[in-house]
CSV table of C-alpha atoms and ligand atoms in Angstrom, one decimal:
chain,number,residue,atom,x,y,z
A,33,MET,CA,-73.7,13.0,17.0
A,34,SER,CA,-77.1,11.8,15.5
A,35,ASN,CA,-79.4,10.0,17.7
A,36,ARG,CA,-79.2,6.4,16.6
A,37,THR,CA,-82.6,4.6,17.1
A,38,TYR,CA,-83.1,0.9,17.9
A,39,SER,CA,-86.1,-1.4,16.9
A,40,ALA,CA,-88.1,-3.1,20.0
A,41,GLU,CA,-86.9,-6.3,18.2
A,42,THR,CA,-83.1,-5.3,18.3
A,43,LEU,CA,-83.6,-4.1,22.0
A,44,ASN,CA,-85.5,-7.4,23.0
A,45,GLU,CA,-82.7,-9.5,21.3
A,46,VAL,CA,-80.0,-8.0,23.4
A,47,LEU,CA,-82.1,-8.2,26.4
A,48,ALA,CA,-82.5,-11.9,26.0
A,49,SER,CA,-78.8,-12.3,25.1
A,50,MET,CA,-78.2,-11.1,28.8
A,51,GLY,CA,-80.9,-13.3,29.9
A,52,VAL,CA,-83.9,-10.8,30.3
A,53,THR,CA,-87.0,-11.6,28.8
A,54,ASP,CA,-89.6,-10.2,31.1
A,55,GLN,CA,-89.3,-6.3,30.2
A,56,THR,CA,-92.5,-4.4,30.3
A,57,SER,CA,-90.7,-1.3,29.1
A,58,VAL,CA,-87.4,-0.2,27.5
A,59,GLU,CA,-87.0,3.8,27.3
A,60,ARG,CA,-84.4,5.9,26.9
A,61,TYR,CA,-82.7,7.6,29.8
A,62,GLY,CA,-80.6,10.2,31.4
A,63,SER,CA,-78.6,13.2,29.8
A,64,GLY,CA,-75.3,11.9,28.7
A,65,HIS,CA,-73.8,13.0,25.6
A,66,ILE,CA,-71.7,9.9,24.4
A,67,ASN,CA,-73.6,6.6,25.1
A,68,ASP,CA,-77.2,5.3,24.2
A,69,THR,CA,-78.6,4.8,27.6
A,70,PHE,CA,-82.1,2.9,28.2
A,71,LYS,CA,-84.1,2.1,31.6
A,72,VAL,CA,-85.4,-1.3,31.5
A,73,GLU,CA,-88.6,-2.2,33.3
A,74,THR,CA,-89.5,-5.7,34.2
A,75,LYS,CA,-92.6,-7.7,35.3
A,76,SER,CA,-90.9,-8.8,38.2
A,77,GLY,CA,-90.3,-5.2,39.3
A,78,VAL,CA,-86.5,-5.5,38.9
A,79,ARG,CA,-85.3,-2.4,36.9
A,80,TYR,CA,-81.9,-2.4,34.8
A,81,ILE,CA,-80.0,0.1,32.8
A,82,LEU,CA,-79.1,-0.8,29.6
A,83,GLN,CA,-76.3,0.9,27.6
A,84,ARG,CA,-74.7,0.9,24.3
A,85,VAL,CA,-71.4,1.8,24.3
A,86,ASN,CA,-70.4,4.6,21.4
A,87,THR,CA,-67.8,2.5,19.9
A,88,ASP,CA,-66.6,5.2,17.4
A,89,ILE,CA,-65.2,6.9,20.6
A,90,PHE,CA,-64.2,3.9,23.1
A,91,PRO,CA,-62.4,0.7,22.1
A,92,PRO,CA,-64.9,-1.8,23.4
A,93,GLU,CA,-62.6,-4.7,24.6
A,94,MET,CA,-60.3,-2.5,26.3
A,95,LEU,CA,-63.3,-0.5,27.9
A,96,LYS,CA,-65.0,-4.0,29.0
A,97,ALA,CA,-61.8,-4.9,30.8
A,98,ASN,CA,-61.3,-1.9,32.5
A,99,VAL,CA,-65.2,-1.8,33.8
A,100,LEU,CA,-64.9,-5.2,34.8
A,101,ARG,CA,-61.7,-4.6,36.7
A,102,VAL,CA,-62.7,-1.6,38.4
A,103,THR,CA,-66.2,-2.9,39.5
A,104,GLU,CA,-65.0,-6.1,40.6
A,105,HIS,CA,-61.7,-4.6,42.4
A,106,LEU,CA,-64.8,-2.3,44.3
A,107,ALA,CA,-66.9,-5.1,45.3
A,108,LYS,CA,-64.1,-7.1,46.6
A,109,LYS,CA,-63.6,-4.2,49.0
A,110,GLY,CA,-67.3,-3.7,49.9
A,111,ILE,CA,-67.7,-0.7,47.9
A,112,LYS,CA,-70.8,0.0,46.4
A,113,SER,CA,-70.4,0.8,42.7
A,114,LEU,CA,-71.8,-0.5,39.4
A,115,GLU,CA,-73.3,-4.0,39.4
A,116,VAL,CA,-72.5,-5.3,35.9
A,117,LYS,CA,-75.5,-7.8,35.0
A,118,GLY,CA,-74.3,-8.6,31.4
A,119,TYR,CA,-71.9,-7.2,28.9
A,120,GLU,CA,-72.1,-8.2,25.3
A,121,ASN,CA,-70.3,-5.6,23.5
A,122,PRO,CA,-71.3,-3.1,22.5
A,123,TRP,CA,-74.1,-3.6,25.0
A,124,ARG,CA,-74.0,-4.0,28.8
A,125,LEU,CA,-76.5,-4.2,31.5
A,126,TYR,CA,-76.1,-2.7,35.0
A,127,SER,CA,-78.9,-3.2,38.1
A,128,PHE,CA,-80.8,0.0,38.3
A,129,LEU,CA,-79.4,2.0,41.3
A,130,GLU,CA,-82.8,2.0,43.3
A,131,GLY,CA,-83.2,4.5,45.4
A,132,TYR,CA,-80.5,6.9,44.0
A,133,THR,CA,-80.7,10.0,41.8
A,134,SER,CA,-78.5,12.0,39.7
A,135,ILE,CA,-78.4,15.9,39.3
A,136,ASP,CA,-77.4,17.8,36.6
A,137,LEU,CA,-76.7,21.1,38.8
A,138,VAL,CA,-75.7,21.9,42.0
A,139,THR,CA,-78.0,24.0,44.2
A,140,LYS,CA,-76.6,23.9,47.6
A,141,PRO,CA,-73.0,23.9,48.7
A,142,ALA,CA,-73.7,20.6,50.4
A,143,GLU,CA,-74.1,18.8,47.3
A,144,ALA,CA,-70.9,20.2,45.8
A,145,GLU,CA,-68.9,19.2,49.0
A,146,LEU,CA,-70.5,15.4,48.9
A,147,VAL,CA,-69.7,15.2,45.1
A,148,ALA,CA,-66.2,16.2,45.6
A,149,GLY,CA,-65.8,13.9,48.6
A,150,ALA,CA,-67.4,11.1,46.4
A,151,PHE,CA,-64.7,11.4,43.6
A,152,ALA,CA,-61.9,11.8,46.4
A,153,LYS,CA,-62.9,8.8,47.5
A,154,PHE,CA,-63.2,7.1,44.4
A,155,GLN,CA,-59.4,7.9,43.5
A,156,ASN,CA,-58.6,6.6,46.8
A,157,ASP,CA,-60.5,3.2,46.4
A,158,LEU,CA,-58.7,2.6,43.5
A,159,ALA,CA,-55.2,3.3,44.5
A,160,ASP,CA,-54.3,-0.3,45.1
A,161,LEU,CA,-55.8,-1.7,42.2
A,162,PRO,CA,-53.3,-4.2,41.2
A,163,ALA,CA,-51.3,-4.1,38.1
A,164,PRO,CA,-51.3,-4.3,35.1
A,165,ARG,CA,-52.1,-0.7,34.4
A,166,LEU,CA,-55.7,0.2,33.3
A,167,GLY,CA,-55.9,0.5,29.6
A,168,GLU,CA,-55.6,4.1,28.2
A,169,ILE,CA,-59.2,4.5,26.9
A,170,ILE,CA,-58.9,7.5,25.1
A,171,PRO,CA,-54.8,8.6,25.2
A,172,LYS,CA,-54.4,12.2,25.8
A,173,PHE,CA,-58.1,12.9,26.7
A,174,HIS,CA,-57.4,15.7,29.3
A,175,ASN,CA,-54.2,17.0,27.4
A,176,THR,CA,-55.0,20.5,26.6
A,177,VAL,CA,-52.0,20.9,24.4
A,178,ASP,CA,-53.2,18.1,22.0
A,179,ARG,CA,-57.0,19.4,22.4
A,180,LEU,CA,-55.8,22.7,20.5
A,181,ARG,CA,-53.6,20.7,18.1
A,182,LEU,CA,-57.3,19.3,17.5
A,183,LEU,CA,-58.9,22.4,17.5
A,184,ASP,CA,-56.3,23.7,15.1
A,185,GLU,CA,-56.8,21.1,12.5
A,186,ALA,CA,-60.7,21.0,12.6
A,187,ALA,CA,-60.2,24.9,11.9
A,188,LYS,CA,-58.0,24.2,9.2
A,189,ALA,CA,-60.4,21.7,7.5
A,190,ASP,CA,-63.5,24.1,8.4
A,191,VAL,CA,-65.8,20.8,6.7
A,192,LYS,CA,-68.8,22.8,7.4
A,193,GLY,CA,-67.5,26.4,6.5
A,194,ARG,CA,-68.1,27.6,10.3
A,195,LYS,CA,-64.6,28.8,11.0
A,196,ALA,CA,-66.0,32.2,9.8
A,197,LEU,CA,-68.6,32.1,12.4
A,198,VAL,CA,-65.9,31.3,15.4
A,199,ALA,CA,-63.5,34.3,14.5
A,200,LYS,CA,-63.9,35.7,18.0
A,201,GLU,CA,-64.0,32.0,19.8
A,202,LEU,CA,-60.7,31.2,18.3
A,203,ALA,CA,-59.3,34.3,19.2
A,204,TRP,CA,-60.6,34.1,22.8
A,205,VAL,CA,-58.3,30.6,22.7
A,206,ASP,CA,-55.5,32.4,21.3
A,207,GLN,CA,-55.1,34.5,24.3
A,208,ARG,CA,-55.0,31.5,26.6
A,209,ARG,CA,-52.5,29.3,24.8
A,210,GLU,CA,-49.5,29.9,27.0
A,211,GLU,CA,-51.0,28.1,30.3
A,212,ALA,CA,-52.1,25.0,28.4
A,213,ALA,CA,-48.9,23.0,28.8
A,214,ARG,CA,-48.9,23.4,32.8
A,215,ILE,CA,-50.2,20.4,33.6
A,216,VAL,CA,-49.1,18.1,30.9
A,217,ASN,CA,-45.5,19.6,31.7
A,218,LEU,CA,-45.7,18.7,35.5
A,219,MET,CA,-46.9,15.3,34.8
A,220,ALA,CA,-43.8,14.8,32.2
A,221,SER,CA,-41.4,15.9,35.0
A,222,GLY,CA,-43.1,13.8,37.7
A,223,ASP,CA,-43.9,16.6,39.7
A,224,ILE,CA,-47.4,15.4,39.3
A,225,PRO,CA,-47.9,11.7,39.5
A,226,GLU,CA,-50.2,9.5,37.5
A,227,ARG,CA,-53.1,8.0,39.3
A,228,ILE,CA,-56.1,6.2,38.6
A,229,THR,CA,-58.9,8.8,38.1
A,230,HIS,CA,-62.5,8.9,36.6
A,231,ASN,CA,-61.9,11.6,34.2
A,232,ASP,CA,-65.7,12.6,33.9
A,233,THR,CA,-66.3,14.0,37.1
A,234,LYS,CA,-69.8,15.6,36.0
A,235,ILE,CA,-72.3,16.0,38.8
A,236,ASN,CA,-74.6,13.5,37.1
A,237,ASN,CA,-72.0,10.9,37.2
A,238,VAL,CA,-72.5,10.6,41.0
A,239,MET,CA,-75.8,8.6,42.1
A,240,LEU,CA,-77.0,10.2,45.3
A,241,ALA,CA,-79.3,8.7,47.8
A,242,PRO,CA,-81.3,10.8,50.8
A,243,ASP,CA,-79.5,9.2,53.4
A,244,GLY,CA,-76.1,11.0,52.1
A,245,THR,CA,-74.6,7.6,50.4
A,246,ASN,CA,-73.5,7.9,47.0
A,247,VAL,CA,-72.1,5.6,44.0
A,248,VAL,CA,-69.9,6.7,41.5
A,249,ILE,CA,-71.0,5.8,37.8
A,250,ASP,CA,-70.0,6.2,34.0
A,251,LEU,CA,-66.9,4.4,34.6
A,252,ASP,CA,-66.0,4.5,31.0
A,253,THR,CA,-62.9,6.9,31.2
A,254,THR,CA,-61.7,5.6,34.1
A,255,MET,CA,-58.0,5.2,33.4
A,256,PRO,CA,-54.5,6.9,34.5
A,257,GLY,CA,-54.8,10.4,34.6
A,258,SER,CA,-54.3,13.2,36.9
A,259,ALA,CA,-56.2,13.6,40.4
A,260,LEU,CA,-56.4,17.7,38.8
A,261,TYR,CA,-58.0,16.5,35.6
A,262,ASP,CA,-60.9,15.1,38.2
A,263,PHE,CA,-60.9,18.1,40.4
A,264,GLY,CA,-61.0,20.7,37.3
A,265,ASP,CA,-64.0,18.9,36.0
A,266,MET,CA,-65.8,19.1,39.2
A,267,VAL,CA,-65.3,22.7,38.9
A,268,ARG,CA,-66.5,23.1,35.9
A,269,THR,CA,-69.9,21.3,36.4
A,270,SER,CA,-70.5,21.8,40.1
A,271,SER,CA,-69.5,25.1,40.9
A,272,ALA,CA,-71.6,26.3,37.7
A,273,ALA,CA,-74.6,28.5,38.5
A,274,ALA,CA,-76.5,27.5,35.2
A,275,ALA,CA,-76.7,24.3,32.9
A,276,GLU,CA,-73.9,23.4,30.4
A,277,ASP,CA,-75.8,24.7,27.6
A,278,GLU,CA,-77.8,27.8,29.0
A,279,LYS,CA,-78.0,30.4,26.6
A,280,ASP,CA,-78.5,33.5,28.6
A,281,LEU,CA,-74.6,34.1,29.5
A,282,SER,CA,-75.8,36.2,32.1
A,283,LYS,CA,-76.8,33.5,34.0
A,284,VAL,CA,-73.5,31.4,33.7
A,285,TYR,CA,-70.8,32.1,36.3
A,286,SER,CA,-68.9,30.0,38.8
A,287,LYS,CA,-70.3,30.2,42.2
A,288,LYS,CA,-67.4,31.1,45.1
A,289,GLU,CA,-69.6,29.4,47.8
A,290,TYR,CA,-69.9,26.0,45.5
A,291,PHE,CA,-66.1,26.2,44.5
A,292,GLU,CA,-65.4,26.4,48.4
A,293,ALA,CA,-67.4,23.4,49.1
A,294,LEU,CA,-65.6,21.6,46.3
A,295,VAL,CA,-62.4,22.4,47.9
A,296,LYS,CA,-63.6,21.2,51.5
A,297,GLY,CA,-65.1,17.9,50.2
A,298,TYR,CA,-62.2,17.3,48.3
A,299,LEU,CA,-59.5,17.8,50.5
A,300,ALA,CA,-61.1,16.2,53.3
A,301,LYS,CA,-60.8,13.0,51.7
A,302,ALA,CA,-58.2,13.4,49.1
A,303,LYS,CA,-55.3,13.3,51.5
A,304,PHE,CA,-52.9,11.4,49.0
A,305,LEU,CA,-52.4,14.7,47.2
A,306,ASN,CA,-48.8,16.3,47.0
A,307,GLU,CA,-47.7,19.9,47.1
A,308,ALA,CA,-47.8,20.4,43.2
A,309,GLU,CA,-51.2,18.9,43.1
A,310,LYS,CA,-52.7,21.1,46.0
A,311,ALA,CA,-50.6,24.2,44.3
A,312,ASN,CA,-52.6,23.7,41.2
A,313,LEU,CA,-56.3,22.7,42.3
A,314,ALA,CA,-57.7,26.3,41.3
A,315,PHE,CA,-55.8,26.7,38.1
A,316,SER,CA,-57.3,22.8,37.2
A,317,GLY,CA,-60.9,24.3,37.1
A,318,ARG,CA,-59.8,27.2,34.6
A,319,LEU,CA,-57.7,24.8,32.6
A,320,ILE,CA,-60.4,21.8,32.2
A,321,THR,CA,-63.3,24.1,31.6
A,322,MET,CA,-61.5,25.8,28.7
A,323,THR,CA,-60.4,22.5,27.6
A,324,ILE,CA,-64.1,21.2,27.8
A,325,GLY,CA,-64.8,24.5,25.7
A,326,ILE,CA,-62.2,23.9,23.3
A,327,ARG,CA,-63.8,20.3,22.6
A,328,PHE,CA,-67.1,21.5,22.1
A,329,LEU,CA,-66.0,24.0,19.5
A,330,THR,CA,-63.8,21.7,17.8
A,331,ASP,CA,-67.1,19.6,17.4
A,332,TYR,CA,-68.8,22.4,16.6
A,333,LEU,CA,-66.2,22.9,13.8
A,334,ALA,CA,-65.9,19.2,12.8
A,335,GLY,CA,-69.7,19.1,12.2
A,336,ASP,CA,-71.1,17.7,15.6
A,337,THR,CA,-69.9,14.3,15.1
A,338,TYR,CA,-68.5,13.6,18.7
A,339,PHE,CA,-71.0,15.0,21.2
A,340,ARG,CA,-74.8,14.5,21.0
A,341,THR,CA,-76.5,17.4,20.3
A,342,ALA,CA,-80.3,18.4,20.0
A,343,TYR,CA,-80.1,21.6,17.8
A,344,GLU,CA,-78.0,23.2,15.0
A,345,ASP,CA,-75.5,25.4,17.2
A,346,HIS,CA,-75.6,23.1,20.4
A,347,ASN,CA,-72.1,22.7,20.6
A,348,LEU,CA,-71.3,26.3,20.1
A,349,VAL,CA,-73.8,27.3,23.2
A,350,ARG,CA,-72.1,24.6,25.2
A,351,CYS,CA,-68.5,26.4,24.0
A,352,HIS,CA,-70.0,29.8,25.2
A,353,THR,CA,-71.1,28.7,28.7
A,354,GLN,CA,-67.6,27.0,29.2
A,355,PHE,CA,-65.5,30.0,28.2
A,356,LYS,CA,-67.8,32.1,30.1
A,357,MET,CA,-67.2,30.0,33.1
A,358,VAL,CA,-63.4,30.3,32.5
A,359,GLU,CA,-64.0,34.2,32.5
A,360,SER,CA,-65.7,33.9,35.7
A,361,MET,CA,-63.0,31.8,37.3
A,362,GLU,CA,-60.4,33.9,35.9
A,363,ALA,CA,-61.7,37.0,37.9
A,364,GLN,CA,-61.9,35.3,41.2
A,365,ALA,CA,-58.6,33.5,40.7
A,366,ALA,CA,-56.9,35.5,43.7
A,367,GLU,CA,-60.1,34.5,45.8
A,368,TYR,CA,-59.8,30.8,44.5
A,369,GLU,CA,-56.4,30.6,45.4
A,370,ALA,CA,-57.0,31.9,49.0
A,371,ILE,CA,-59.9,29.1,49.7
A,372,VAL,CA,-57.4,26.2,48.6
A,373,ARG,CA,-54.7,27.7,50.9
A,374,LYS,CA,-57.1,27.9,53.6
A,375,TYR,CA,-58.3,24.3,53.4
A,376,SER,CA,-54.8,23.1,52.5
A,377,ALA,CA,-53.2,24.4,55.8
B,550,LIG,P1,-73.0,8.6,29.7
B,550,LIG,O1,-71.9,8.0,29.3
B,550,LIG,O2,-74.0,8.8,28.4
B,550,LIG,O3,-73.0,10.1,30.5
B,550,LIG,P2,-74.0,7.3,31.9
B,550,LIG,O4,-73.5,5.9,32.3
B,550,LIG,O5,-73.7,8.2,33.1
B,550,LIG,O6,-73.9,7.7,30.6
B,550,LIG,O7,-75.7,7.3,32.3
B,550,LIG,C1,-76.5,8.3,32.2
B,550,LIG,C2,-77.3,8.8,33.2
B,550,LIG,O8,-78.3,7.5,33.4
B,550,LIG,C3,-76.7,8.9,34.2
B,550,LIG,O9,-76.3,10.4,34.5
B,550,LIG,C4,-77.7,8.4,35.5
B,550,LIG,O10,-78.7,9.5,35.5
B,550,LIG,C5,-78.4,7.1,34.8
B,550,LIG,N1,-77.8,5.8,35.2
B,550,LIG,C6,-76.7,5.3,34.6
B,550,LIG,N2,-76.6,4.4,35.4
B,550,LIG,C7,-77.3,3.8,36.0
B,550,LIG,C8,-77.6,2.9,37.2
B,550,LIG,N3,-76.9,1.9,37.5
B,550,LIG,N4,-79.1,3.1,38.1
B,550,LIG,C9,-79.6,4.2,37.9
B,550,LIG,N5,-79.4,5.4,36.8
B,550,LIG,C10,-78.3,5.2,35.9
B,551,LIG,C1,-69.5,13.4,27.8
B,551,LIG,O1,-70.8,10.9,28.3
B,551,LIG,P1,-70.8,12.1,29.3
B,551,LIG,O2,-72.3,13.3,28.8
B,551,LIG,O3,-70.7,11.9,30.8
B,551,LIG,C2,-67.8,13.7,27.6
B,551,LIG,C3,-66.7,14.4,28.7
B,551,LIG,C4,-67.4,15.6,28.7
B,551,LIG,C5,-68.8,15.8,28.8
B,551,LIG,C6,-69.1,17.4,28.8
B,551,LIG,C7,-66.0,10.2,26.8
B,551,LIG,O4,-69.5,13.0,29.1
B,551,LIG,O5,-65.3,14.5,28.5
B,551,LIG,O6,-66.6,16.6,29.8
B,551,LIG,O7,-69.5,14.9,27.8
B,551,LIG,N1,-67.1,11.9,27.5
B,551,LIG,C8,-66.4,11.6,26.7
B,551,LIG,O8,-70.8,17.3,29.1
B,551,LIG,O9,-66.0,12.4,25.8
B,552,LIG,MG1,-72.4,10.5,32.4
């Protein structure tokens, strides 16, 4: 996705429509791949996060309804969450979470434990959200079978003539197709229940404060899903030894001590998990990491229309890191399963 630019006039008009007129600066912020995020400073010292939702990806009205329901539910329970100050589609304004920071990479096991606990608590806090069912913002979001279908379509269409460049990557995927349906099938059979899940449990979607408190942000994909999707994406991002777009693959692997901290932090708070969910925790890390890698590869083949990229091969670089992470998890599968058993006992 190309970076959209907005004139100062547009940004000022948007802010005025949400009651903010004393801004001193409005600057691009964060490292998300989808929305356009800005930090707003004002004369009074009050700060905001202004976001333009990517409407090519999100159905804006459903998204607004979901975000308002989730934030209001959490607020009612006295749980600190994003505070919506204005929402005029496709723009919205949040209070800036003062004193909190987000990180892109775990550097100590305690951070992984904290993040896993934060997402477990988030799932628990939303378990009693009154009916109706939350809108399914992006259907089949983590459905690996469907992601494979989309990869096959993109390879067939080959709009950028890049298929020949990724023969090795496509063969890598082919060797792993068999396991793609496992979670989808367990959900269809009812062995794994549908829950309200976050679905984008990247480490930078938890804001951390020095006193150990945290706030789960980026609620755009909070919708019905599987707890395993959330845990799997935590393993992808919070057990990683290097950034999602690290080019030196010798630096990319899944760190066992971070994985253990994730399991410990998650199981300490996710008391609601059933046996089938627990039995697939380690597997979910491999599956979701492969799935996100498939999505990067698909976007590379499709001409980089979905994820924001900073250079020509960015999506392919991201695909390589994901596949390397999967290989690392595969190599440690027996140890990872043993860790899950240790904390499930
Ligand atoms: P994206 O969907 O593009 O990932 P996010 O909602 O995660 O967008 O926001 C991007 C980044 O902006 C976050 O990782 C975080 O660092 C920062 N951010 C988002 N909301 C807030 C907030 N309310 N207060 C402070 N920082 C925020
Ligand atoms: C996107 O918006 P952001 O950067 O938090 C994507 C996730 C991917 C992630 C990969 C709506 O998340 O699914 O896992 O990039 N979000 C959407 O870094 O597709
Ligand atoms: Mg984000």
